[in-house]
Coordinates of C-alpha atoms in Angstrom, one line a residue:
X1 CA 24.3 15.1 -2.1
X2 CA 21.9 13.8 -4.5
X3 CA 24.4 10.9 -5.4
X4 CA 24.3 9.6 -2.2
X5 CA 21.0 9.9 -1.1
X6 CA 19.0 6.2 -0.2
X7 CA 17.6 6.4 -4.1
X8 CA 21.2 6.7 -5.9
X9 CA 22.1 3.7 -3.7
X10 CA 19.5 1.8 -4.8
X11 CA 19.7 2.5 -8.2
X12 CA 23.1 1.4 -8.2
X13 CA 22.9 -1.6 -6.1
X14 CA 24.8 -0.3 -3.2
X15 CA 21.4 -0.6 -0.8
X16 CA 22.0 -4.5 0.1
X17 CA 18.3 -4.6 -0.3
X18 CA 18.1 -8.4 -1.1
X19 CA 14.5 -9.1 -1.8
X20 CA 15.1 -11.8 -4.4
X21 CA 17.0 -13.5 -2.5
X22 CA 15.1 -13.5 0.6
X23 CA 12.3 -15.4 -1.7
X24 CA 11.6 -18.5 0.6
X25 CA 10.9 -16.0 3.1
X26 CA 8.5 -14.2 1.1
X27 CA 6.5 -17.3 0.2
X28 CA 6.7 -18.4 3.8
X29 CA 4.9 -15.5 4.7
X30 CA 2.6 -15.4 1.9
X31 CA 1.2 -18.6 2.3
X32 CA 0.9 -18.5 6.0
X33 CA -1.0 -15.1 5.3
X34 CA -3.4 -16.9 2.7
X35 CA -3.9 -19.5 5.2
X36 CA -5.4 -17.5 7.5
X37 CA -7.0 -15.2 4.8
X38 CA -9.0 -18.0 3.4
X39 CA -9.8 -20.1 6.7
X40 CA -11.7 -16.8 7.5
X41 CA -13.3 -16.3 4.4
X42 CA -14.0 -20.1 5.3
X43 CA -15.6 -20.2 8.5
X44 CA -16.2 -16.3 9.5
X45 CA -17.4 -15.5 5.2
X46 CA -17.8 -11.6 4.5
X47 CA -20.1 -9.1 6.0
X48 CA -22.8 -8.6 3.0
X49 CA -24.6 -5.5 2.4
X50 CA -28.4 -5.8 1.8
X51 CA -27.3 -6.2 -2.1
X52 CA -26.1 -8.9 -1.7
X53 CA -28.5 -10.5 1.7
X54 CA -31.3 -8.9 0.8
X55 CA -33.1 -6.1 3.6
X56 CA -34.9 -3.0 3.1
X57 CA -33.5 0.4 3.5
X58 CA -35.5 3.7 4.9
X59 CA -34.6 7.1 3.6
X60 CA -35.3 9.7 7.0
X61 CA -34.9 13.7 6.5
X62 CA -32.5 15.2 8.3
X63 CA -34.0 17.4 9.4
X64 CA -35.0 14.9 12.5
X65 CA -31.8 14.9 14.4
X66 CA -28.1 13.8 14.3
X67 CA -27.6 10.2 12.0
X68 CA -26.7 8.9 16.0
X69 CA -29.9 9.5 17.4
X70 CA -31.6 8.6 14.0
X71 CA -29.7 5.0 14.0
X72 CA -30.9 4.7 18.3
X73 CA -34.7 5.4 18.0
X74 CA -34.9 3.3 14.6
X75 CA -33.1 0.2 16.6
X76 CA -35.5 0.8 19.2
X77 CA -38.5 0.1 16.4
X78 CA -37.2 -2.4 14.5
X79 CA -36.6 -4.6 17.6
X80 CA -40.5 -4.6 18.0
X81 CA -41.3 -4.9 14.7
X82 CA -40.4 -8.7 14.5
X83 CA -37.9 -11.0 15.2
X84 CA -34.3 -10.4 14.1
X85 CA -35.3 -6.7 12.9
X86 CA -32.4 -4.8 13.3
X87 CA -30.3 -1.8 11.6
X88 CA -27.8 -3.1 9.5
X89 CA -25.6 0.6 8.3
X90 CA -26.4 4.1 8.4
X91 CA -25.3 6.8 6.5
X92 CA -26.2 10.6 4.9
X93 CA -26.6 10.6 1.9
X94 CA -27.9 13.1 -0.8
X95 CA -26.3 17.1 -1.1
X96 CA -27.9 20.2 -2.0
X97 CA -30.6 20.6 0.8
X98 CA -31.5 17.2 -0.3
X99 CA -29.8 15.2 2.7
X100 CA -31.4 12.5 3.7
X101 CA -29.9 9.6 6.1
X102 CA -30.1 6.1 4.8
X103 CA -31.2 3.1 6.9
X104 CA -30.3 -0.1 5.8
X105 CA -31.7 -3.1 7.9
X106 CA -32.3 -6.5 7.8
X107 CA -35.2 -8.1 5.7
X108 CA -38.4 -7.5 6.7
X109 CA -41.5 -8.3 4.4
X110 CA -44.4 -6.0 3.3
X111 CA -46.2 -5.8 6.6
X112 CA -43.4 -5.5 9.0
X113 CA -41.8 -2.4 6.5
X114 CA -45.3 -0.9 6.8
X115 CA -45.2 -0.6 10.6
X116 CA -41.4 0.4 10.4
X117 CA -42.3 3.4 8.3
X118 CA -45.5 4.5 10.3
X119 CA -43.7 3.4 13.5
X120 CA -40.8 5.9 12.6
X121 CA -43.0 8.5 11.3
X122 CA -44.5 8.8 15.0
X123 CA -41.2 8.9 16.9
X124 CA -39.7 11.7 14.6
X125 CA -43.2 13.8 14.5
X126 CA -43.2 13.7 10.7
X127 CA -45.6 12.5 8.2
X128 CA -44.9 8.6 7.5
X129 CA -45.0 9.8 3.8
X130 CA -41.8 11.7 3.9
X131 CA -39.8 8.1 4.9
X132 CA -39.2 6.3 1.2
X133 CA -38.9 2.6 1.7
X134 CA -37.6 -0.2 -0.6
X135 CA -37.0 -3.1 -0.2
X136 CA -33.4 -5.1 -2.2
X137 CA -33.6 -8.8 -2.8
X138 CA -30.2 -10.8 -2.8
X139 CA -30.7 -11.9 -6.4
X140 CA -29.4 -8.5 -7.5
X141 CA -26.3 -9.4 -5.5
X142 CA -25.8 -12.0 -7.1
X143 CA -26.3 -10.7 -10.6
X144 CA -23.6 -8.2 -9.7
X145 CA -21.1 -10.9 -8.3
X146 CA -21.8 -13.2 -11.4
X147 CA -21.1 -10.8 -13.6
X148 CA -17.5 -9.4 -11.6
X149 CA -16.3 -12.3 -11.9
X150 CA -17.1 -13.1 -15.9
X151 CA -14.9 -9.4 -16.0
X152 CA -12.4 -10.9 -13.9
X153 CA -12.0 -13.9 -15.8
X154 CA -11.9 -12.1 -19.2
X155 CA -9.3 -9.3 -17.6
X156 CA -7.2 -12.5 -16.5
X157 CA -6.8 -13.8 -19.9
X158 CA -6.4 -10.3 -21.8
X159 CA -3.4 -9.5 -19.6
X160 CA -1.7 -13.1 -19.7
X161 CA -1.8 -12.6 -23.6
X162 CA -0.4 -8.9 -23.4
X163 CA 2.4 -10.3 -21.2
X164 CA 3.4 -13.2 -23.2
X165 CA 3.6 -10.8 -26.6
X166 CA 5.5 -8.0 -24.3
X167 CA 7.8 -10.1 -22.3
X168 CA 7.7 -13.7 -21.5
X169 CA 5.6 -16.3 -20.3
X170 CA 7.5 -16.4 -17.2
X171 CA 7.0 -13.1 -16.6
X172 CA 2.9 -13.4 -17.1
X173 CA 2.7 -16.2 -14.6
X174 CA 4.7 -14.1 -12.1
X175 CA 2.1 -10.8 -12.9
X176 CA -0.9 -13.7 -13.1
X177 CA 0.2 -14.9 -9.7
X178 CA 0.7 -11.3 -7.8
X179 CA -2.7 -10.2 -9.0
X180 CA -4.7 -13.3 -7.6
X181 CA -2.4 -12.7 -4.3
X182 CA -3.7 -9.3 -4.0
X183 CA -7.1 -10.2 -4.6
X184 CA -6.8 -13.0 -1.9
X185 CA -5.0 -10.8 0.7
X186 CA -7.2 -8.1 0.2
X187 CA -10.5 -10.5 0.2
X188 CA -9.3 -12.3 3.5
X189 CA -8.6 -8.5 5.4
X190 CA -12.4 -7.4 4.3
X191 CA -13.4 -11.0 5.9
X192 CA -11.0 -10.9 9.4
X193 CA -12.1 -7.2 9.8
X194 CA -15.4 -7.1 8.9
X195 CA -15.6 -4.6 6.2
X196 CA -19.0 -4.8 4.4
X197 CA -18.9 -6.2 1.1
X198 CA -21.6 -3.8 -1.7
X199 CA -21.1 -3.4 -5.4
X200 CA -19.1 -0.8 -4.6
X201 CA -16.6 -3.0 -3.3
X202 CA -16.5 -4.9 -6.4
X203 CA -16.2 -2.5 -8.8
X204 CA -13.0 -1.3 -6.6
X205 CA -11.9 -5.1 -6.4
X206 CA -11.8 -4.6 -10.5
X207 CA -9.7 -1.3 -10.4
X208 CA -6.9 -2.2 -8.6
X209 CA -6.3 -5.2 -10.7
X210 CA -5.3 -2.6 -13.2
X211 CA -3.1 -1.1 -10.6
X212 CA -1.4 -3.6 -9.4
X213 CA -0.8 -4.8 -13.2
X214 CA 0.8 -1.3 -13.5
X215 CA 3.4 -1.9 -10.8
X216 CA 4.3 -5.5 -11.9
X217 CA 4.9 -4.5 -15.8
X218 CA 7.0 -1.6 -14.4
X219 CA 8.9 -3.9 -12.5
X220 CA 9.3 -6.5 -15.2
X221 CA 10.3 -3.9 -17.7
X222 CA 13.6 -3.1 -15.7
X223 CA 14.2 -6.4 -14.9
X224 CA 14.1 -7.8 -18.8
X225 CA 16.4 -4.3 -19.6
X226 CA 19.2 -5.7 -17.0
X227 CA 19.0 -9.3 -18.1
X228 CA 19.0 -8.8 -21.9
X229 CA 21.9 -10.8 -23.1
X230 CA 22.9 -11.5 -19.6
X231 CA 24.4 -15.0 -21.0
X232 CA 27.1 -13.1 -23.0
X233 CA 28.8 -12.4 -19.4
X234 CA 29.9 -13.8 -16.0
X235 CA 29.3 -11.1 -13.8
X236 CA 25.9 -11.7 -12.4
X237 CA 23.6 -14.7 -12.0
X238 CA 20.0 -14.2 -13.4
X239 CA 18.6 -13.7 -10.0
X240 CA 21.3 -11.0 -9.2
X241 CA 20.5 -9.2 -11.8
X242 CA 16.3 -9.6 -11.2
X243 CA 17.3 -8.1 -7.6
X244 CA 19.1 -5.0 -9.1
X245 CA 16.2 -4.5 -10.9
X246 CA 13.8 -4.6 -8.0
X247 CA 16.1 -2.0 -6.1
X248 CA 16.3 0.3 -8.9
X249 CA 12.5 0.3 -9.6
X250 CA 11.8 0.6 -5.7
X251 CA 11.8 4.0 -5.2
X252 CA 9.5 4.6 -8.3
X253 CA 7.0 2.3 -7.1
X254 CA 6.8 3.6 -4.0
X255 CA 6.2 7.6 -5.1
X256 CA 3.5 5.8 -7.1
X257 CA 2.0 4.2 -4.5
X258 CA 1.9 7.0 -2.8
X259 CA 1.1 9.6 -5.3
X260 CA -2.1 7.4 -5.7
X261 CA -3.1 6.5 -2.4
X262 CA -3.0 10.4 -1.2
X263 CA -6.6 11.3 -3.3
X264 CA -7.7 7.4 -2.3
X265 CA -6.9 8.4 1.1
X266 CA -8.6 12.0 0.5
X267 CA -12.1 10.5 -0.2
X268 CA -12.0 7.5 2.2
X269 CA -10.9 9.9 5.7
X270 CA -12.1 13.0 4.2
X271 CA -14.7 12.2 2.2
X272 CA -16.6 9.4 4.0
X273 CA -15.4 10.1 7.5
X274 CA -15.3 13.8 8.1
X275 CA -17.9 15.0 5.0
X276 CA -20.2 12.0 5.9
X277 CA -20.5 10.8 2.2
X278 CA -21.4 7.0 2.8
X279 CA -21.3 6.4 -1.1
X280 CA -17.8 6.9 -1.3
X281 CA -16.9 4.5 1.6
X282 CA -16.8 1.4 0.0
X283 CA -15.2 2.3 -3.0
X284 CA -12.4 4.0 -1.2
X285 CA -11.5 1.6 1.5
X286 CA -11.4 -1.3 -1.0
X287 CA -9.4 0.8 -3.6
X288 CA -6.9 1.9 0.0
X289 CA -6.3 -1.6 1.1
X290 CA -6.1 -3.0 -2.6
X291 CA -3.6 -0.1 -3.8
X292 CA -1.1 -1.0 -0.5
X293 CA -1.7 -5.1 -1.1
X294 CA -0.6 -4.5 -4.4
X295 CA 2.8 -2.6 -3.9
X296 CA 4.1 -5.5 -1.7
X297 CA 3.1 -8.5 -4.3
X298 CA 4.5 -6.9 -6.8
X299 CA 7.8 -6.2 -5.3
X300 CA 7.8 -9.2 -2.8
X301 CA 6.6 -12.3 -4.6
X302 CA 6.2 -11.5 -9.0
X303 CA 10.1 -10.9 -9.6
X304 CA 11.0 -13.8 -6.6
X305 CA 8.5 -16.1 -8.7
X306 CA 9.6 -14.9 -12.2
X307 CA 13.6 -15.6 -10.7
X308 CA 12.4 -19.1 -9.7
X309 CA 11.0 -20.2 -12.6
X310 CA 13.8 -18.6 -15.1
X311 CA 16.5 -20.4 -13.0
X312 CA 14.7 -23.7 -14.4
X313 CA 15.6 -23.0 -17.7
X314 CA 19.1 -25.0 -18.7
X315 CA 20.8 -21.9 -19.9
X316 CA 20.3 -19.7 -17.5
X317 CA 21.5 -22.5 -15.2
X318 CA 24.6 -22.7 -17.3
X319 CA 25.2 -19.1 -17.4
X320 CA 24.5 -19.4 -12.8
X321 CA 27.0 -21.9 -12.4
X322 CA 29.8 -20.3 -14.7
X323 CA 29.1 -16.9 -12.6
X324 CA 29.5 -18.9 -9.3
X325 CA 32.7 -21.1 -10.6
X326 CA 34.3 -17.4 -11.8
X327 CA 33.3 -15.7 -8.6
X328 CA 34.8 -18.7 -6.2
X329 CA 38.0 -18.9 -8.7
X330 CA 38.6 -15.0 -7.9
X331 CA 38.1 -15.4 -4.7
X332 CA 40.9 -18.9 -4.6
X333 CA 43.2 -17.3 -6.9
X334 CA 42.9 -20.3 -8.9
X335 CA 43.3 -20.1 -12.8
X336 CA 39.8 -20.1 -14.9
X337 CA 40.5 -23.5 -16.7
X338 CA 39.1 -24.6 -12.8
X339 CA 36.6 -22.9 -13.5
X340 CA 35.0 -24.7 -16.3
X341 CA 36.0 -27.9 -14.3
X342 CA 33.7 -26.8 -11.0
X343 CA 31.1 -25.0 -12.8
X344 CA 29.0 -28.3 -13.9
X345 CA 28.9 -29.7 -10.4
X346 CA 28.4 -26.5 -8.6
X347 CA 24.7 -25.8 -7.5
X348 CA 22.7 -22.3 -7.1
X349 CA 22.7 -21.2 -3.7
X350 CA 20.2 -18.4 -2.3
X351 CA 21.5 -15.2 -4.7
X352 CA 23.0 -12.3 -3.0
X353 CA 22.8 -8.9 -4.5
X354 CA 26.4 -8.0 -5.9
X355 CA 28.0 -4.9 -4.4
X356 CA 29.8 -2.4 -6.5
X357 CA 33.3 -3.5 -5.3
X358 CA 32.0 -7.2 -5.9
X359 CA 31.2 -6.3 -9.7
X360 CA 34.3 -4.4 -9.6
X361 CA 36.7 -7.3 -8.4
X362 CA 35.1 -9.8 -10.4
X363 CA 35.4 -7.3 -13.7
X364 CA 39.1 -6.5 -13.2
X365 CA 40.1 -10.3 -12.1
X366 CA 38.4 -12.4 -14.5
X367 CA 39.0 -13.0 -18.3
X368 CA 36.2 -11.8 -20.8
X369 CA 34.2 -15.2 -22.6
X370 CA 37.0 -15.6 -25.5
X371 CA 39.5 -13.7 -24.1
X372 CA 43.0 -14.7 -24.2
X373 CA 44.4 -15.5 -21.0
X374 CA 46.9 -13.6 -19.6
X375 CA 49.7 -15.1 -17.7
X376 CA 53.6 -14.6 -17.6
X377 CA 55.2 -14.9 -20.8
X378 CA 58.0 -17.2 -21.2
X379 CA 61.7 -16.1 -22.7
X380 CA 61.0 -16.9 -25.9
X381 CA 57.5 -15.0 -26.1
X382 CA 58.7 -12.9 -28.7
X383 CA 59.9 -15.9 -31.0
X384 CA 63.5 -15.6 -30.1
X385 CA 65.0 -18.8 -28.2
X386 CA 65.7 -19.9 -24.4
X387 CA 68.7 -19.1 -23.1
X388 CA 70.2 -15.9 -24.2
X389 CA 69.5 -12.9 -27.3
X390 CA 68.2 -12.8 -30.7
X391 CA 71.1 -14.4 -32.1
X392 CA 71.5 -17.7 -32.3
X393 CA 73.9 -19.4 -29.1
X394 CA 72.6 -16.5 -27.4
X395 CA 75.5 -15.0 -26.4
X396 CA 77.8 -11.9 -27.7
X397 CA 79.6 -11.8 -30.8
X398 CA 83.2 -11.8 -30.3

């Protein structure tokens, strides 16, 4: 049962999954998607925490009510306490009968956060004392930002030189590609959705890059493992052989996409939505959306791209067109020397996946590179001469 389950099928081709050759699609949709991606980052930009806009946050006990009614009554004092005042997030935070819920709001200076605090102190009956305040300025924001991006930059150009050394540089500008996709995808759902942007968020913005890389190289490996050598024969075109790859990898990537968005999952619904742990939040809902952005670039756009750009290169455009002149010579009945004749006009069409019994016909029906060719042998095959036996006059001795 196992052999014929949706896995085995893929593995051996026999899924008609055609991603590689759906790649104008792909792109299509890719760029229309980073289109709208960056107009918003454009004209709606990102919902910043106080990190990064600067505000002041108020630490309340508990022990004052539910975090809704804490979030209504401090509304209600920061809308008198000057203009714009307002409450930004709120969230528990702490554990160990040290539960406190956290109040982040817009920035107010020293006065204005002195009247909060008392103000708040006298609507919950406690002493204004128990209420920390502090106050974040932006510049920390941007320390943070400054310094995620001197990590990206440096991560960029570690893992194009690992994947020029471990495959080729095709390859690395396919993996470079789907990694700034992901970030760009992801980036432009935070901005349409309004997902607020901390440092957590950027430290999860890092870890999926290694993720993502993950699921490329996996990729990558299979598909240098089918196309090693793949010039020695004219069964498959370069891009048919990328799309077996991507089939036969498929099912791995997605048990590891899922095996590792089941705890991510865990402490963003779990975690931050049922236990109340605000910390975990941001880290978990970029590190969700970043995880599932990066299973479809990798399988969607880095092997289409890497096909693209192989299919430039002259001998893998030789090796294409003598695949495509065998395949349509099968298919005419014509002899191969027609072959050779066709195969330097002939141009690459969209690649289809080969099926099995495709692979099969074009195995049995087509000579080997160097092969003899086999045809019906003429009387005198064996060396013996038209027209009769292997006597000379050919005819029986009297």
């Amino acid at each position: 049962m196992a052999e014929t389950g949706l896995a085995a099928r893929l593995y051996r081709g026999e899924a008609g999954l055609n991603i590689v050759g759906r790649r104008k699609m792909w792109f299509t949709v890719a760029a229309v998607l980073v289109l709208i991606a960056l107009g918003s980052v454009i004209f709606r930009g990102f919902s910043l925490g106080i990190e990064f806009a600067g505000g002041n946050s108020f630490q309340v006990p508990t022990s004052v009510g539910t975090l809704e009614q804490v979030e209504d009554r401090a509304g209600e004092v920061l809308a008198t306490a000057g203009e714009g005042g307002r409450v930004v997030t709120t969230q528990q935070v702490g554990g160990g009968g040290g539960e406190f819920y956290e109040l982040r709001t817009t920035e107010l200076d020293a006065e204005q956060a002195e009247a909060v605090r008392t103000e708040l102190g006298q609507v919950f009956n406690i002493d204004p004392a128990e209420i920390a305040s502090n106050r974040v300025s932006e510049a920390w924001g941007s320390q943070v930002t400054n310094r995620a991006l001197l990590g990206l930059v440096i991560f960029l150009a570690l893992v194009t030189v690992y994947l020029v050394l471990r495959f080729e540089w095709q390859m690395a500008v396919g993996a470079i590609f789907a990694l700034v996709m992901n970030l760009v995808l992801t980036a432009g759902l935070y901005s349409i959705v309004g997902f607020e942007v901390t440092p957590s968020t950027i430290i999860g913005f890092l870890t999926i890059l290694g993720f993502a890389l993950y699921d490329v190289v996996v990729v990558f490996d299979k598909v240098q493992e089918n196309t090693r050598g793949i010039t020695a024969n004219n069964n498959q075109t370069y891009g048919e052989a990328a799309n077996l790859a991507v089939n036969q990898s498929l099912m791995r990537s997605i048990n590891t996409s899922v095996v590792a968005l089941l705890p991510v999952g865990g402490i963003l619904f779990i975690g931050a939505g049922l236990l109340g742990a605000g910390t975990l939040k941001d880290l978990g809902l970029v590190l969700f959306v970043g995880m599932a952005m990066a299973f479809l670039t990798s399988i969607t756009l880095a092997t289409p791209l890497l096909v693209v750009l192989k299919n430039r290169d002259p001998r893998i455009q030789a090796h294409n067109k003598r695949v495509l002149a065998r395949r349509g010579t099968v298919n005419r009945g014509e002899t191969p020397a027609k072959a050779s004749a066709a195969a330097t006009a002939q141009p690459e069409p969209e690649q289809e996946p080969v099926t099995a019994e495709a692979g099969a016909l074009a195995g049995a029906a087509a000579p080997k590179v160097g092969a003899r060719p086999a045809g019906k042998r003429s009387g005198g095959a064996r060396g013996g001469r038209p027209g009769g036996g292997n006597r000379p006059g050919g005819g029986k001795r009297r």
